[in-house]
Short mmCIF file of C-alpha atoms and ligand atoms in Angstrom, two decimals:
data_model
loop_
_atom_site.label_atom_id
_atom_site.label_comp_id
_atom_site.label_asym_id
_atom_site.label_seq_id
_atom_site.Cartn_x
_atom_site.Cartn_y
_atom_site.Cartn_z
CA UNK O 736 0.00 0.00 0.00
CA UNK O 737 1.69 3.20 -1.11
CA UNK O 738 -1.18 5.86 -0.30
CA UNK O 739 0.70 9.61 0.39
CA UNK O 740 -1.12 10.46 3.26
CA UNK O 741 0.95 13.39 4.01
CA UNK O 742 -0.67 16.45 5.40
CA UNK O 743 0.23 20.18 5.50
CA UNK O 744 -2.26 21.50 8.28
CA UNK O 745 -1.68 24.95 9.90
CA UNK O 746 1.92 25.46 7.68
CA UNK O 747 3.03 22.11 9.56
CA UNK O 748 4.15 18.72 7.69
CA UNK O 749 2.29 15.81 9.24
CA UNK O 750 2.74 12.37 8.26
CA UNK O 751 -0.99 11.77 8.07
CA UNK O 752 -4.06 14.16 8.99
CA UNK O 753 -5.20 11.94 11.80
CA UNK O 754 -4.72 14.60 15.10
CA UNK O 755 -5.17 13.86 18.87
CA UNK O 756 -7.72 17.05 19.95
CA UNK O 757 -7.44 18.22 22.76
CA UNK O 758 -8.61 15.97 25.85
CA UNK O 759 -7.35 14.31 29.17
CA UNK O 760 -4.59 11.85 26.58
CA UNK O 761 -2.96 14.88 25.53
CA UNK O 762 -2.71 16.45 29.11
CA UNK O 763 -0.29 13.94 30.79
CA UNK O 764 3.32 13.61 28.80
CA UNK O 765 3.16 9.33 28.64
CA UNK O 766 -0.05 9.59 27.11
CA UNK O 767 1.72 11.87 24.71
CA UNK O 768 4.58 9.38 24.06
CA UNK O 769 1.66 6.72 23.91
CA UNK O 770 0.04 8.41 20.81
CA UNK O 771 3.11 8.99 19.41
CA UNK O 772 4.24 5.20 19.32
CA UNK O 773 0.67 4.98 18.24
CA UNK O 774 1.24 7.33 15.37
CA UNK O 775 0.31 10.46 16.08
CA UNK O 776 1.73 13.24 13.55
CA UNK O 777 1.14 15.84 15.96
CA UNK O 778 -1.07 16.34 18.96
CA UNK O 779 -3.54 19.19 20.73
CA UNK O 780 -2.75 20.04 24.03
CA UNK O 781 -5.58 20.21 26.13
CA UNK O 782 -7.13 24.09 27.10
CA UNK O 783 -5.48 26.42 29.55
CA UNK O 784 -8.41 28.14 30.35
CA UNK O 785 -9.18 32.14 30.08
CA UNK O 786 -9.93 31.34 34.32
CA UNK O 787 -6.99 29.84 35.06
CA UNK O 788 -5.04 32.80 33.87
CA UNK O 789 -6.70 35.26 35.32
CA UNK O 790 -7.04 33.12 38.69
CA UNK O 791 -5.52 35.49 40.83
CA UNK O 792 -6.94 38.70 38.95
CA UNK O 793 -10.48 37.83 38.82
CA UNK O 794 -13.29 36.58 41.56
CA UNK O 795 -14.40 33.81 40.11
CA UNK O 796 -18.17 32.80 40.61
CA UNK O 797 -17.77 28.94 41.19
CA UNK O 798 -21.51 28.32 39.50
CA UNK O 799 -22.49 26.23 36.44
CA UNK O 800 -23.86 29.82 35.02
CA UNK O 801 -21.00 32.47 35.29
CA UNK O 802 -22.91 35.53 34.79
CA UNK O 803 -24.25 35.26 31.48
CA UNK O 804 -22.29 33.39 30.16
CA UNK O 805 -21.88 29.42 31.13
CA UNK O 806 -18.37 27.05 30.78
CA UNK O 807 -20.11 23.44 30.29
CA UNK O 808 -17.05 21.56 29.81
CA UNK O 809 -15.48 22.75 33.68
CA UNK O 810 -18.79 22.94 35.26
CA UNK O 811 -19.32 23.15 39.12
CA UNK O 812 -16.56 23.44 41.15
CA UNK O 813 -14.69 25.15 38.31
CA UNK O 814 -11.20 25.58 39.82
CA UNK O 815 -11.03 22.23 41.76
CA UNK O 816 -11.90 20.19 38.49
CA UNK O 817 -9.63 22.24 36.71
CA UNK O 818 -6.72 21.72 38.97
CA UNK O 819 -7.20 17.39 38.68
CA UNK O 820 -7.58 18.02 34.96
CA UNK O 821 -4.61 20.70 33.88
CA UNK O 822 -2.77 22.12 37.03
CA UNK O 823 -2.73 25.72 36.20
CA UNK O 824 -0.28 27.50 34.05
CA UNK O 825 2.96 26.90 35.51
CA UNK O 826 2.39 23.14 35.01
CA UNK O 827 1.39 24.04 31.09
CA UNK O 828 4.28 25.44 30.19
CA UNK O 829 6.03 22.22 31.71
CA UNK O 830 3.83 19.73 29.52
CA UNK O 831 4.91 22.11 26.70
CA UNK O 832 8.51 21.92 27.35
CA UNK O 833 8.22 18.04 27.77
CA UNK O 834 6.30 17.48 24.42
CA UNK O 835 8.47 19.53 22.65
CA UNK O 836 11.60 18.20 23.84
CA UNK O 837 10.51 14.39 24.31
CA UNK O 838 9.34 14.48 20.81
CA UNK O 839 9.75 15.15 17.14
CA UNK O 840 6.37 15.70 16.24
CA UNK O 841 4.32 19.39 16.13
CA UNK O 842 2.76 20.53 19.64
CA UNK O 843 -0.52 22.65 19.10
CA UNK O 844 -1.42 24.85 22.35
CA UNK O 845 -5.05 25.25 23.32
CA UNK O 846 -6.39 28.45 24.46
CA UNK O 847 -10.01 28.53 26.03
CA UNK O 848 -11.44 31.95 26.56
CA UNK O 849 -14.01 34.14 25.41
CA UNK O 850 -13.05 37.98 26.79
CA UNK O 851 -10.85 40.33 25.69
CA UNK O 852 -9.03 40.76 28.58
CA UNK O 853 -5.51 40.35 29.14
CA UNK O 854 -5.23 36.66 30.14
CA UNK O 855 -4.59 37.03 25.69
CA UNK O 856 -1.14 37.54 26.21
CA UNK O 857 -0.30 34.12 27.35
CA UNK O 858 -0.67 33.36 23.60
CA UNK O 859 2.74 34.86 23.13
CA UNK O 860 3.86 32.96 26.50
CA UNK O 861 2.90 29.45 24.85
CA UNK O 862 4.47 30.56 21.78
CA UNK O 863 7.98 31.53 23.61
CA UNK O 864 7.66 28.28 24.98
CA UNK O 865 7.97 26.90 21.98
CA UNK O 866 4.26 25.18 20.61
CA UNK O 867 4.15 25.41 16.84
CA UNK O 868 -0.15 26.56 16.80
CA UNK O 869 -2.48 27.63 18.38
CA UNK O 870 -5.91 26.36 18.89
CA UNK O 871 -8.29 29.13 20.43
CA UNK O 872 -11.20 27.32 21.80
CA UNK O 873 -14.28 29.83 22.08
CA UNK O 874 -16.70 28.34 24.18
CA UNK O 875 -19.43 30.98 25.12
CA UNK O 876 -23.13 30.29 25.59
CA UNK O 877 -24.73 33.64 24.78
CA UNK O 878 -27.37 33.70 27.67
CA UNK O 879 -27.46 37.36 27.70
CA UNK O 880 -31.47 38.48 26.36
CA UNK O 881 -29.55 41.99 26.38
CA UNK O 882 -26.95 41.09 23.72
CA UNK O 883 -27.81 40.66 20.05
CA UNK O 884 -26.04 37.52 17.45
CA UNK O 885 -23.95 40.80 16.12
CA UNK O 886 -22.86 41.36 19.47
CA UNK O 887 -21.84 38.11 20.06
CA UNK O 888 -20.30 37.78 16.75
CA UNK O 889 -18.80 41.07 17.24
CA UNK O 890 -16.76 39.44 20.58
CA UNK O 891 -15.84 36.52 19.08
CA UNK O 892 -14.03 38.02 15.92
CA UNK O 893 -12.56 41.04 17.70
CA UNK O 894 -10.94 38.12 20.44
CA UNK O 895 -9.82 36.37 17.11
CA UNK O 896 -8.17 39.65 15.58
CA UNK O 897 -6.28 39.92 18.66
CA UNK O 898 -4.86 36.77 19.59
CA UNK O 899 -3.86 35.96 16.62
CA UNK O 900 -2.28 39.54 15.91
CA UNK O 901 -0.17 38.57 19.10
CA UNK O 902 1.58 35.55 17.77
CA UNK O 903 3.63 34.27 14.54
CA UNK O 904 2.61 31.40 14.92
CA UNK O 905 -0.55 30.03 12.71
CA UNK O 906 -4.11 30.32 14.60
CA UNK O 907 -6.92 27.61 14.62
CA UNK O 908 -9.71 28.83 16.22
CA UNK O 909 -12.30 25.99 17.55
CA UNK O 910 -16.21 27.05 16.75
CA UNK O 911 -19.58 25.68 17.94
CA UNK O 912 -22.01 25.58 14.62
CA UNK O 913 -24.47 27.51 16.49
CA UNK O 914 -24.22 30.72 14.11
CA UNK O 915 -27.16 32.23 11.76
CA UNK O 916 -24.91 32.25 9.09
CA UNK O 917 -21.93 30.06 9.39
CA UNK O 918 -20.69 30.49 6.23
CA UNK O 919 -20.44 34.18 6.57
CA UNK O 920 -18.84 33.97 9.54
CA UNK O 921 -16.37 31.48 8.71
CA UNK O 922 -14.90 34.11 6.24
CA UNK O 923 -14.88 36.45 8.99
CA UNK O 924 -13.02 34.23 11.52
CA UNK O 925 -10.30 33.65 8.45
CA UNK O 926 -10.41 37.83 7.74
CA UNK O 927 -9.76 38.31 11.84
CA UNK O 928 -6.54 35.73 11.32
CA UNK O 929 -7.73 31.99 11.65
CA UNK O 930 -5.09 30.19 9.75
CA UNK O 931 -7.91 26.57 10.38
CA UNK O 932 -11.46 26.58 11.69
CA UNK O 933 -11.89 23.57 13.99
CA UNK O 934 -15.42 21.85 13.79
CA UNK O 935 -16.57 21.87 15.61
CA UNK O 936 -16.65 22.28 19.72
CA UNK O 937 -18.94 19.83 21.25
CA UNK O 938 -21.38 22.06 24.21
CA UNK O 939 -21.85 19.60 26.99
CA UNK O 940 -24.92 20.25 28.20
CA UNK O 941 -26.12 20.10 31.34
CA UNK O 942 -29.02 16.96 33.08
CA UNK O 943 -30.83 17.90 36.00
CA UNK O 944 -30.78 14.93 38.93
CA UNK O 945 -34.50 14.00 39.74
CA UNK O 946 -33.24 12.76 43.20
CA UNK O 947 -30.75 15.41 44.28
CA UNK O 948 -32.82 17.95 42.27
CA UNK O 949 -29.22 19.72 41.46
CA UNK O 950 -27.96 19.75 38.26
CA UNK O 951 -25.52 17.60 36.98
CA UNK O 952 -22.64 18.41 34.34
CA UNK O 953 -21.77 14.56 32.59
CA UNK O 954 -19.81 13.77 30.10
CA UNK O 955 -20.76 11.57 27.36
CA UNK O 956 -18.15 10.74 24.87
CA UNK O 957 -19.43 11.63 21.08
CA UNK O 958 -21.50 8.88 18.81
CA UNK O 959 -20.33 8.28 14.53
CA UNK O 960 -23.59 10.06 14.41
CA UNK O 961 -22.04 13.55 15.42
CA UNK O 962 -19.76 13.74 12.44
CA UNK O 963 -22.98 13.97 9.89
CA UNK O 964 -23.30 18.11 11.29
CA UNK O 965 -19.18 18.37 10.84
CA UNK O 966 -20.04 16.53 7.13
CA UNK O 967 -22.26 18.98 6.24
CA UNK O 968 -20.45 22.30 7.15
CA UNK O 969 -17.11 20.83 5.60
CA UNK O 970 -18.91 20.44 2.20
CA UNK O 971 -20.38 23.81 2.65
CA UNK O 972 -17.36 25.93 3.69
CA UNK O 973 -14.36 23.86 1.47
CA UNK O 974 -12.62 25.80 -1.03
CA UNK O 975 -14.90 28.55 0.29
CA UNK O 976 -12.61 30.00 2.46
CA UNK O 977 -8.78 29.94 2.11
CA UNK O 978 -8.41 28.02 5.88
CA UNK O 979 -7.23 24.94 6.65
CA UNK O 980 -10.75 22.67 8.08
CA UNK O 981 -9.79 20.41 11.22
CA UNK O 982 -13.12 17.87 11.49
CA UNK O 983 -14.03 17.32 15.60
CA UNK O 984 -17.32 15.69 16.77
CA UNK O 985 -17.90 11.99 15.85
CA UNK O 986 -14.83 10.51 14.44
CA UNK O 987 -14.38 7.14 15.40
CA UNK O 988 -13.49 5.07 13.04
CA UNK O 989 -11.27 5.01 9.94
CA UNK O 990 -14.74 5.34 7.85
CA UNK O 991 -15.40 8.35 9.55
CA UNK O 992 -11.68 9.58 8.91
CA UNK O 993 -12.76 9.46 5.23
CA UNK O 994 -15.67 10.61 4.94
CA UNK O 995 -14.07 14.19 6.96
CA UNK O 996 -12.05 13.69 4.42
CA UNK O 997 -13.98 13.30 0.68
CA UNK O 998 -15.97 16.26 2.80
CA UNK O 999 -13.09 18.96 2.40
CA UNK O 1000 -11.53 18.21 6.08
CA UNK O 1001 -7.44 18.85 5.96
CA UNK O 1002 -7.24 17.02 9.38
CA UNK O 1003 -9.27 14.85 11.35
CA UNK O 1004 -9.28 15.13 15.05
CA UNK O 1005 -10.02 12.51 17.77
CA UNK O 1006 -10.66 12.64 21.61
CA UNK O 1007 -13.77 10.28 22.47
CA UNK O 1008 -12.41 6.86 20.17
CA UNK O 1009 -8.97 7.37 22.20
CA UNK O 1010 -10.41 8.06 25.37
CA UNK O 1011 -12.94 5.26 24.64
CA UNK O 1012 -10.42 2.67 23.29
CA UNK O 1013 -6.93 3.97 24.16
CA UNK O 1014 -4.07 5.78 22.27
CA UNK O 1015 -3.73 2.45 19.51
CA UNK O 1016 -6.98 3.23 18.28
CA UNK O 1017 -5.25 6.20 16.51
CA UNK O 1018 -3.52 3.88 14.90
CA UNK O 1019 -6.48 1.74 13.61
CA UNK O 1020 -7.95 5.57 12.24
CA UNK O 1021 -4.95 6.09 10.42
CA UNK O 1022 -4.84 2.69 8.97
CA UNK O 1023 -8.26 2.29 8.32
CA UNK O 1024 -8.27 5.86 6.04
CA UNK O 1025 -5.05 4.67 4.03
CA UNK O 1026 -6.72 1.13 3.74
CA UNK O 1027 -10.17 2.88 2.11
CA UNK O 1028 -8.19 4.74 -0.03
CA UNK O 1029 -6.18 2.41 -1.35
CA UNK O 1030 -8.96 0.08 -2.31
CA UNK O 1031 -11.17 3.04 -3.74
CA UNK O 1032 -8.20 4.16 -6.41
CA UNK O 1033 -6.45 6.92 -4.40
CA UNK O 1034 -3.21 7.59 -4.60
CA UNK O 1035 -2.87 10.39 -2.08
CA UNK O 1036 -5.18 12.11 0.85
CA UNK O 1037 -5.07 15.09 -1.20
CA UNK O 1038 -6.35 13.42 -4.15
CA UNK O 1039 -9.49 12.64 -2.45
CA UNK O 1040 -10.10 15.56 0.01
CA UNK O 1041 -13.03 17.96 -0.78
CA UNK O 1042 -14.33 14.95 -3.68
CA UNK O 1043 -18.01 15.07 -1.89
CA UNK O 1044 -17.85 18.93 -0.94
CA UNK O 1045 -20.54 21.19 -2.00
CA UNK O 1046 -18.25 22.43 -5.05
CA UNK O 1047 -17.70 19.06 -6.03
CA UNK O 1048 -21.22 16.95 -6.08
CA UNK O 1049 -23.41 17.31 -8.80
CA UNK O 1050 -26.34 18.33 -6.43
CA UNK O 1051 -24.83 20.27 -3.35
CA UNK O 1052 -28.81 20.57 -2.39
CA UNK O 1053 -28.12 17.20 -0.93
CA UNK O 1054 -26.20 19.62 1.85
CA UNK O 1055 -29.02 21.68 2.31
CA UNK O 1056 -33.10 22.26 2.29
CA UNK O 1057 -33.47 19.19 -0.55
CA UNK O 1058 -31.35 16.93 1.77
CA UNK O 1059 -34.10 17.66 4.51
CA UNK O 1060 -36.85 16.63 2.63
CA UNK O 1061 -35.50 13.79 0.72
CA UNK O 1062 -34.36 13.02 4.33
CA UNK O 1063 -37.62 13.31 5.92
CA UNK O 1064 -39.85 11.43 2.49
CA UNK O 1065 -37.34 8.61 3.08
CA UNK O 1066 -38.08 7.69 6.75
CA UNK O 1067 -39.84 4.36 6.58
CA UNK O 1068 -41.70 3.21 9.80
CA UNK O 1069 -40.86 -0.32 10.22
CA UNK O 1070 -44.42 -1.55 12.65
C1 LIG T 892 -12.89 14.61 28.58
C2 LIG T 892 -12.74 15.62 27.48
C3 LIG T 892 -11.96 16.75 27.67
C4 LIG T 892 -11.84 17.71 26.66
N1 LIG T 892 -11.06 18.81 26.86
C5 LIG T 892 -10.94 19.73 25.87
C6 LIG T 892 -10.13 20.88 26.04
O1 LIG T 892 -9.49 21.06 27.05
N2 LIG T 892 -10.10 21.78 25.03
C7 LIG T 892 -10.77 21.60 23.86
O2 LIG T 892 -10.69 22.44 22.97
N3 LIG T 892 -11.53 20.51 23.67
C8 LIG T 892 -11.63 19.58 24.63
N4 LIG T 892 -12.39 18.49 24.45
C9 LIG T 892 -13.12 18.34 23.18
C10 LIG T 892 -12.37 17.44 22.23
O3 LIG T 892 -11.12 17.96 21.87
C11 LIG T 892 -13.19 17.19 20.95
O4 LIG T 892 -13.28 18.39 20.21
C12 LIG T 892 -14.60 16.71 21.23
O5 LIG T 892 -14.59 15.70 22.23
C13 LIG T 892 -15.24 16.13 19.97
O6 LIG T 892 -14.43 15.14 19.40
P1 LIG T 892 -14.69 13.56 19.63
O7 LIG T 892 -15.99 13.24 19.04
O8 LIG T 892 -13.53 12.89 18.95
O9 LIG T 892 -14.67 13.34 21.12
C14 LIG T 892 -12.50 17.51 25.43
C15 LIG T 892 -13.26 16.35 25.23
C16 LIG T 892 -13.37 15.41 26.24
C17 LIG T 892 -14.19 14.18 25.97
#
């Protein structure tokens, strides 16, 4: 099998577009070595968050609703969960310096903020310390009845415009697909300086406990069914905008690899399959994408990324109003 499934993501070189995101395996230096002797062309630190930066600065309302706006993925108890999962910034740095010197392969920092405030020059401090991205993770959920979509939009690329005009080094900026007009703003995210959109940022959402009548912040780990929303924007937005598309949200198998993929994705990203099945299960991803390709006629991944987008299908309606309705006149009840 002699499939090229080299990968230029971000301005970096990967062997293959299969990418650890950002989750609990990439936090802890083994696990890094893990992936990497599982083949991992590069990984995604986990998120120093906006909080943790600003620890000391800021009083910090421990609630699952901060003001208006809410952090699902920390939840109650922000700093103490915090601390188990990513020890503050000091000890960030010190995962950085370890990945980059324990290993050969590309070290992408995570960001997770949503102000403009100054906890955006640690940026440049990951940077200095040597990580070769940047992922800026915006997770906000707009609760504010006083604040309009513009508003919000407004934020969002202005935080963009000046992270990114902080560092050299190349900008991916993770995005929920909860915007009016996604495509729209996807070409404003590249216009503020996103070098890759990520897609896209899974909102954990909240269950309220019948017994304890409290609510309760679980995790559940993604479903294949996930990726069909990531399927749909990649169509839409490749070759629509000049950034590089990293495909989050449902990618568990080497099936779902391609289909990112033939979708217009430059890299596909996985957190739930390794956390799920271990580090090796990268591995069978990477495999299981060169294996398709090989037996469908490719000779490269770029030969075959962006072959189903929008641009590329003889009836991108599939992506859009006529793929509801052929969608909803196919359903057939089976009693
Ligand atoms: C336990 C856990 C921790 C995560 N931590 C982060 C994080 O720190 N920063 C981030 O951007 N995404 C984080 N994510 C999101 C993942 O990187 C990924 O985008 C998401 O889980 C969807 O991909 P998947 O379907 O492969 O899990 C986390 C996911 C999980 C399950």
């Amino acid at each position: 099998m002699t499939i090229d499934l080299t990968t230029t993501y971000l301005g970096l070189d990967l062997a293959h577009p299969v990418v650890p995101s950002a989750s609990p395996l990439t936090a802890d230096i083994d696990h890094i070595h893990a992936l990497v002797a599982a083949g991992a062309p590069a990984v995604v630190l986990p998120s120093l968050f906006e909080e943790q930066i600003e620890h000391d600065a800021m009083a910090i309302d421990h609630s699952l609703e901060v003001g208006a706006d809410g952090f699902g993925e920390s939840a109650e108890g922000f700093f103490p969960e915090l601390d188990d999962y990513n020890t503050g910034p000091d000890d960030y740095l010190e995962l950085i310096r370890r990945a980059k010197s324990e290993t050969s392969i590309p070290v992408i920092g995570s960001l997770n903020g949503v102000s403009n405030g100054g906890w955006i020059r640690y940026a440049q401090t990951l940077a200095d310390q040597g990580v070769d991205a940047l992922e800026l993770n915006i997770y906000r959920v707009a609760a504010d009845p006083g604040r309009t979509g513009a508003d919000v939009e407004k934020d969002y690329l202005d935080l963009v415009e000046r992270l990114s005009a902080r560092v050299d080094i190349p900008v991916a900026v993770k995005i929920g697909p909860y915007f009016s007009s996604l495509a729209d703003m996807a070409q404003r995210f590249e216009a503020a300086g996103a070098a890759a959109l990520v897609i896209f940022n899974r909102f954990y959402q909240p269950d309220i406990d019948l017994e304890t009548l409290g609510v309760t912040p679980n995790l559940v780990l993604s479903s294949p069914v996930e990726l069909r929303l990531v399927l749909r924007w990649l169509a839409i937005l490749y070759g629509r905008v000049g950034c590089d598309l990293a495909a989050t949200s449902g990618v568990h198998s080497g099936e779902d690899a391609v289909k990112a993929l033939l979708a217009g994705a430059t890299v596909v990203m996985s957190a739930s399959a390794l956390l799920a099945h271990g580090p090796g299960r990268l591995t069978e991803l990477r495999d299981g994408l060169a294996r398709w390709l090989d037996d469908h006629g490719y000779d490269s991944v770029a030969q075959a990324r962006g072959s189903l987008s929008y641009q590329a299908v003889p009836d991108p309606g599939v992506f859009e109003r006529v793929g509801y309705m052929k969608t909803l006149t196919s359903y057939v009840p089976t009693w």
